[in-house]
PDB file of C-alpha atoms in Angstrom:
ATOM      1  CA  MET A 116     -99.187 -96.430  77.042  1.00 79.00           C
ATOM      2  CA  ASP A 117     -96.034 -95.732  79.037  1.00 92.00           C
ATOM      3  CA  ASP A 118     -95.281 -92.662  81.123  1.00 96.00           C
ATOM      4  CA  LEU A 119     -93.032 -89.995  79.587  1.00 96.00           C
ATOM      5  CA  VAL A 120     -90.157 -89.368  82.003  1.00 97.00           C
ATOM      6  CA  THR A 121     -88.002 -86.248  82.177  1.00 97.00           C
ATOM      7  CA  ALA A 122     -85.238 -85.250  84.600  1.00 97.00           C
ATOM      8  CA  ARG A 123     -87.700 -84.073  87.274  1.00 98.00           C
ATOM      9  CA  LEU A 124     -91.141 -85.091  86.040  1.00 98.00           C
ATOM     10  CA  VAL A 125     -93.330 -87.956  84.966  1.00 98.00           C
ATOM     11  CA  LEU A 126     -96.009 -87.256  82.356  1.00 98.00           C
ATOM     12  CA  HIS A 127     -98.619 -89.911  83.018  1.00 97.00           C
ATOM     13  CA  PRO A 128    -101.166 -90.619  80.241  1.00 96.00           C
ATOM     14  CA  MET A 129    -104.604 -90.311  81.813  1.00 95.00           C
ATOM     15  CA  SER A 130    -107.148 -93.086  81.460  1.00 94.00           C
ATOM     16  CA  VAL A 131    -110.877 -92.426  81.241  1.00 95.00           C
ATOM     17  CA  ILE A 132    -111.329 -93.622  84.833  1.00 95.00           C
ATOM     18  CA  GLU A 133    -108.547 -91.324  86.084  1.00 95.00           C
ATOM     19  CA  ALA A 134    -110.036 -88.362  84.191  1.00 96.00           C
ATOM     20  CA  GLU A 135    -113.496 -89.086  85.623  1.00 96.00           C
ATOM     21  CA  ARG A 136    -112.041 -89.127  89.150  1.00 95.00           C
ATOM     22  CA  LEU A 137    -110.188 -85.887  88.470  1.00 96.00           C
ATOM     23  CA  VAL A 138    -113.386 -84.160  87.304  1.00 96.00           C
ATOM     24  CA  ALA A 139    -115.219 -85.479  90.385  1.00 96.00           C
ATOM     25  CA  GLY A 140    -112.354 -84.367  92.654  1.00 94.00           C
ATOM     26  CA  GLU A 141    -112.058 -87.906  94.024  1.00 93.00           C
ATOM     27  CA  PRO A 142    -108.539 -89.371  93.919  1.00 89.00           C
ATOM     28  CA  ASP A 143    -108.220 -93.135  94.048  1.00 81.00           C
ATOM     29  CA  ASP A 144    -106.270 -94.769  96.869  1.00 81.00           C
ATOM     30  CA  GLY A 145    -103.000 -94.616  94.925  1.00 81.00           C
ATOM     31  CA  ALA A 146    -103.303 -91.044  93.672  1.00 83.00           C
ATOM     32  CA  ARG A 147    -101.031 -88.507  95.282  1.00 94.00           C
ATOM     33  CA  TRP A 148    -102.364 -85.066  94.584  1.00 96.00           C
ATOM     34  CA  ALA A 149    -100.320 -82.092  95.736  1.00 95.00           C
ATOM     35  CA  PRO A 150    -102.314 -79.452  97.642  1.00 95.00           C
ATOM     36  CA  GLY A 151    -104.247 -77.374  95.104  1.00 95.00           C
ATOM     37  CA  TYR A 152    -104.479 -80.173  92.526  1.00 96.00           C
ATOM     38  CA  PRO A 153    -106.522 -80.461  90.419  1.00 95.00           C
ATOM     39  CA  ALA A 154    -106.780 -76.822  89.370  1.00 95.00           C
ATOM     40  CA  GLU A 155    -109.569 -75.447  87.176  1.00 94.00           C
ATOM     41  CA  GLY A 156    -107.485 -75.974  84.024  1.00 92.00           C
ATOM     42  CA  ASP A 157    -106.887 -79.632  84.927  1.00 95.00           C
ATOM     43  CA  VAL A 158    -110.617 -80.217  85.333  1.00 96.00           C
ATOM     44  CA  SER A 159    -111.342 -78.421  82.053  1.00 94.00           C
ATOM     45  CA  GLY A 160    -108.719 -80.523  80.253  1.00 92.00           C
ATOM     46  CA  ALA A 161    -110.143 -83.723  81.743  1.00 95.00           C
ATOM     47  CA  ARG A 162    -113.637 -82.771  80.586  1.00 95.00           C
ATOM     48  CA  ARG A 163    -112.333 -82.113  77.055  1.00 92.00           C
ATOM     49  CA  PHE A 164    -110.515 -85.471  77.121  1.00 94.00           C
ATOM     50  CA  LEU A 165    -113.662 -87.293  78.303  1.00 95.00           C
ATOM     51  CA  HIS A 166    -115.734 -85.568  75.621  1.00 94.00           C
ATOM     52  CA  THR A 167    -113.251 -86.693  72.956  1.00 92.00           C
ATOM     53  CA  CYS A 168    -113.258 -90.245  74.310  1.00 93.00           C
ATOM     54  CA  ALA A 169    -117.071 -90.359  74.278  1.00 95.00           C
ATOM     55  CA  ASN A 170    -117.355 -88.986  70.741  1.00 93.00           C
ATOM     56  CA  THR A 171    -114.392 -90.455  68.851  1.00 91.00           C
ATOM     57  CA  GLY A 172    -112.656 -92.880  71.214  1.00 91.00           C
ATOM     58  CA  ASP A 173    -109.552 -92.584  73.343  1.00 90.00           C
ATOM     59  CA  PRO A 174    -107.115 -90.318  71.445  1.00 91.00           C
ATOM     60  CA  GLN A 175    -103.986 -91.735  73.107  1.00 89.00           C
ATOM     61  CA  PRO A 176    -101.202 -91.160  72.566  1.00 92.00           C
ATOM     62  CA  PHE A 177    -102.580 -87.690  71.792  1.00 93.00           C
ATOM     63  CA  GLY A 178    -104.607 -87.295  74.955  1.00 93.00           C
ATOM     64  CA  MET A 179    -104.168 -85.868  78.430  1.00 95.00           C
ATOM     65  CA  TYR A 180    -101.114 -86.291  80.652  1.00 97.00           C
ATOM     66  CA  GLU A 181    -100.920 -85.658  84.368  1.00 97.00           C
ATOM     67  CA  ILE A 182     -97.694 -83.897  85.396  1.00 98.00           C
ATOM     68  CA  ARG A 183     -96.155 -85.532  88.454  1.00 97.00           C
ATOM     69  CA  HIS A 184     -92.978 -84.896  90.428  1.00 97.00           C
ATOM     70  CA  ARG A 185     -90.612 -87.712  89.612  1.00 96.00           C
ATOM     71  CA  GLN A 186     -89.217 -87.727  93.148  1.00 95.00           C
ATOM     72  CA  ASP A 187     -92.457 -88.227  95.110  1.00 95.00           C
ATOM     73  CA  GLY A 188     -95.098 -88.912  92.442  1.00 95.00           C
ATOM     74  CA  GLN A 189     -97.324 -85.995  93.467  1.00 96.00           C
ATOM     75  CA  ALA A 190     -99.565 -84.607  90.705  1.00 97.00           C
ATOM     76  CA  ILE A 191     -98.916 -80.902  90.150  1.00 98.00           C
ATOM     77  CA  GLY A 192    -100.673 -80.159  86.852  1.00 97.00           C
ATOM     78  CA  GLY A 193    -101.421 -81.350  83.373  1.00 96.00           C
ATOM     79  CA  VAL A 194    -100.379 -81.083  79.754  1.00 95.00           C
ATOM     80  CA  ASP A 195    -102.525 -82.299  76.922  1.00 93.00           C
ATOM     81  CA  PHE A 196    -103.214 -82.524  73.250  1.00 94.00           C
ATOM     82  CA  HIS A 197    -106.603 -81.031  72.428  1.00 90.00           C
ATOM     83  CA  GLY A 198    -107.438 -84.058  70.295  1.00 85.00           C
ATOM     84  CA  THR A 199    -105.798 -86.141  67.618  1.00 87.00           C
ATOM     85  CA  ALA A 200    -103.804 -84.719  64.731  1.00 91.00           C
ATOM     86  CA  ASP A 201    -105.611 -83.225  61.765  1.00 93.00           C
ATOM     87  CA  GLU A 202    -105.027 -84.435  58.196  1.00 94.00           C
ATOM     88  CA  ASN A 203    -101.855 -82.310  57.989  1.00 94.00           C
ATOM     89  CA  GLY A 204    -100.349 -83.662  61.225  1.00 95.00           C
ATOM     90  CA  ASN A 205    -101.131 -80.565  63.318  1.00 96.00           C
ATOM     91  CA  VAL A 206    -102.170 -80.633  66.983  1.00 96.00           C
ATOM     92  CA  THR A 207    -102.990 -78.076  69.645  1.00 96.00           C
ATOM     93  CA  ILE A 208    -101.661 -78.319  73.194  1.00 96.00           C
ATOM     94  CA  GLY A 209    -102.434 -76.859  76.589  1.00 94.00           C
ATOM     95  CA  TYR A 210    -100.781 -77.051  79.995  1.00 95.00           C
ATOM     96  CA  GLY A 211    -101.031 -75.771  83.514  1.00 95.00           C
ATOM     97  CA  LEU A 212     -99.559 -76.157  86.970  1.00 96.00           C
ATOM     98  CA  ILE A 213    -100.856 -75.549  90.456  1.00 97.00           C
ATOM     99  CA  PRO A 214     -99.556 -72.237  91.873  1.00 96.00           C
ATOM    100  CA  SER A 215     -97.011 -73.843  94.226  1.00 96.00           C
ATOM    101  CA  ALA A 216     -95.332 -75.576  91.243  1.00 97.00           C
ATOM    102  CA  GLN A 217     -95.122 -72.496  89.036  1.00 96.00           C
ATOM    103  CA  GLY A 218     -91.899 -70.602  88.402  1.00 95.00           C
ATOM    104  CA  LYS A 219     -89.652 -73.670  88.745  1.00 96.00           C
ATOM    105  CA  GLY A 220     -89.291 -74.615  85.077  1.00 96.00           C
ATOM    106  CA  TYR A 221     -91.678 -77.575  85.298  1.00 97.00           C
ATOM    107  CA  ALA A 222     -94.023 -76.296  82.580  1.00 96.00           C
ATOM    108  CA  SER A 223     -91.146 -75.789  80.121  1.00 96.00           C
ATOM    109  CA  GLU A 224     -89.760 -79.232  80.958  1.00 97.00           C
ATOM    110  CA  ALA A 225     -93.154 -80.895  80.478  1.00 97.00           C
ATOM    111  CA  LEU A 226     -93.869 -79.017  77.254  1.00 97.00           C
ATOM    112  CA  ARG A 227     -90.448 -79.876  75.796  1.00 97.00           C
ATOM    113  CA  ALA A 228     -91.084 -83.566  76.537  1.00 96.00           C
ATOM    114  CA  LEU A 229     -94.518 -83.451  74.914  1.00 96.00           C
ATOM    115  CA  LEU A 230     -93.139 -81.660  71.834  1.00 97.00           C
ATOM    116  CA  THR A 231     -90.359 -84.242  71.482  1.00 96.00           C
ATOM    117  CA  PHE A 232     -92.956 -87.002  71.808  1.00 96.00           C
ATOM    118  CA  ALA A 233     -95.232 -85.357  69.233  1.00 96.00           C
ATOM    119  CA  ARG A 234     -92.411 -84.969  66.721  1.00 96.00           C
ATOM    120  CA  ALA A 235     -91.360 -88.606  67.164  1.00 95.00           C
ATOM    121  CA  HIS A 236     -94.960 -89.681  66.492  1.00 94.00           C
ATOM    122  CA  GLY A 237     -95.375 -87.936  63.147  1.00 94.00           C
ATOM    123  CA  ILE A 238     -96.743 -84.576  64.204  1.00 96.00           C
ATOM    124  CA  THR A 239     -95.690 -81.815  61.804  1.00 97.00           C
ATOM    125  CA  SER A 240     -96.685 -78.825  63.940  1.00 97.00           C
ATOM    126  CA  VAL A 241     -97.938 -77.987  67.416  1.00 98.00           C
ATOM    127  CA  GLU A 242     -99.928 -74.882  68.292  1.00 97.00           C
ATOM    128  CA  GLY A 243    -100.790 -73.241  71.592  1.00 97.00           C
ATOM    129  CA  ASP A 244    -102.217 -69.953  72.778  1.00 97.00           C
ATOM    130  CA  THR A 245    -102.139 -67.743  75.837  1.00 96.00           C
ATOM    131  CA  ASP A 246    -103.683 -64.533  77.091  1.00 96.00           C
ATOM    132  CA  HIS A 247    -101.749 -61.329  76.337  1.00 97.00           C
ATOM    133  CA  ASP A 248    -101.030 -60.784  80.019  1.00 96.00           C
ATOM    134  CA  ASN A 249     -99.805 -64.333  80.712  1.00 96.00           C
ATOM    135  CA  ILE A 250     -96.110 -63.569  80.290  1.00 96.00           C
ATOM    136  CA  ALA A 251     -95.085 -66.770  82.105  1.00 95.00           C
ATOM    137  CA  SER A 252     -96.931 -68.962  79.581  1.00 96.00           C
ATOM    138  CA  GLN A 253     -95.434 -67.003  76.699  1.00 97.00           C
ATOM    139  CA  ARG A 254     -91.974 -67.669  78.142  1.00 96.00           C
ATOM    140  CA  VAL A 255     -92.764 -71.380  78.551  1.00 96.00           C
ATOM    141  CA  MET A 256     -93.717 -71.760  74.894  1.00 97.00           C
ATOM    142  CA  THR A 257     -90.727 -69.720  73.713  1.00 97.00           C
ATOM    143  CA  ALA A 258     -88.362 -71.740  75.939  1.00 94.00           C
ATOM    144  CA  ALA A 259     -89.744 -74.944  74.411  1.00 95.00           C
ATOM    145  CA  GLY A 260     -88.983 -73.687  70.882  1.00 95.00           C
ATOM    146  CA  MET A 261     -92.410 -72.383  69.889  1.00 97.00           C
ATOM    147  CA  ARG A 262     -92.631 -69.011  68.155  1.00 98.00           C
ATOM    148  CA  LEU A 263     -95.243 -66.278  68.229  1.00 98.00           C
ATOM    149  CA  VAL A 264     -97.125 -66.495  64.910  1.00 98.00           C
ATOM    150  CA  ALA A 265    -100.218 -64.331  65.455  1.00 97.00           C
ATOM    151  CA  GLU A 266    -102.306 -62.469  67.998  1.00 96.00           C
ATOM    152  CA  ASP A 267    -105.765 -61.023  68.318  1.00 96.00           C
ATOM    153  CA  GLY A 268    -107.368 -58.746  70.867  1.00 95.00           C
ATOM    154  CA  ARG A 269    -107.254 -61.408  73.589  1.00 96.00           C
ATOM    155  CA  LEU A 270    -104.738 -64.137  72.714  1.00 97.00           C
ATOM    156  CA  LYS A 271    -101.219 -64.710  71.437  1.00 98.00           C
ATOM    157  CA  PHE A 272    -100.758 -67.786  69.237  1.00 98.00           C
ATOM    158  CA  TYR A 273     -97.569 -69.863  69.244  1.00 98.00           C
ATOM    159  CA  LYS A 274     -96.447 -72.654  66.932  1.00 98.00           C
ATOM    160  CA  ILE A 275     -93.563 -74.991  66.210  1.00 98.00           C
ATOM    161  CA  THR A 276     -93.212 -76.780  62.868  1.00 97.00           C
ATOM    162  CA  TRP A 277     -90.909 -79.581  61.764  1.00 96.00           C
ATOM    163  CA  ASN A 278     -90.080 -80.260  58.139  1.00 86.00           C
ATOM    164  CA  ASP A 279     -88.662 -83.782  58.460  1.00 70.00           C
ATOM    165  CA  ALA A 280     -91.992 -85.624  58.132  1.00 50.00           C
ATOM    166  CA  ALA A 281     -90.448 -88.408  56.051  1.00 39.00           C
ATOM    167  CA  THR A 282     -88.602 -89.738  59.099  1.00 47.00           C
ATOM    168  CA  ARG A 283     -91.692 -90.022  61.285  1.00 47.00           C
ATOM    169  CA  THR A 284     -94.729 -92.250  61.460  1.00 51.00           C
ATOM    170  CA  ASP A 285     -98.288 -91.281  60.530  1.00 49.00           C
ATOM    171  CA  PRO A 286     -99.683 -89.308  63.527  1.00 50.00           C
ATOM    172  CA  ARG A 287    -103.149 -90.792  63.042  1.00 48.00           C
ATOM    173  CA  SER A 288    -101.990 -94.398  63.348  1.00 46.00           C
TER     174      SER A 288
END
């Protein structure tokens, strides 16, 4: 699978071997990890991805993507689907950046690219959640076109839905 490229970023689809190295904290010779990468969320996402691969096979293109600076190739975070689409074409996403990369619009840029990719591949809706006090993440999802649809005592839930499913491919193919 090819990288997804934006104006400033490259979203690189992680392989099982890359995810295993990330969890172990051992970059390969070609990996360029920015200081602070991988963060706890990156490791958690890689573990979820590896669990999915072990139980149901590699979910690509609905797997984990490493967020890299386009200019120097340094990894600064991750964005991922939390598994393949359900029978209705719905997926859940997550994302995170190392602290030095936050506040520069990278998360919104990466999320927009992943949403565009999802829509082009037959996804009908994408969901995400964030803690009540994580205002930055709420702004990222809103900036990417997601809307607040519910909340509970701990989380706010965001979603974007597209109604033009006839023009897309089956997300499970």
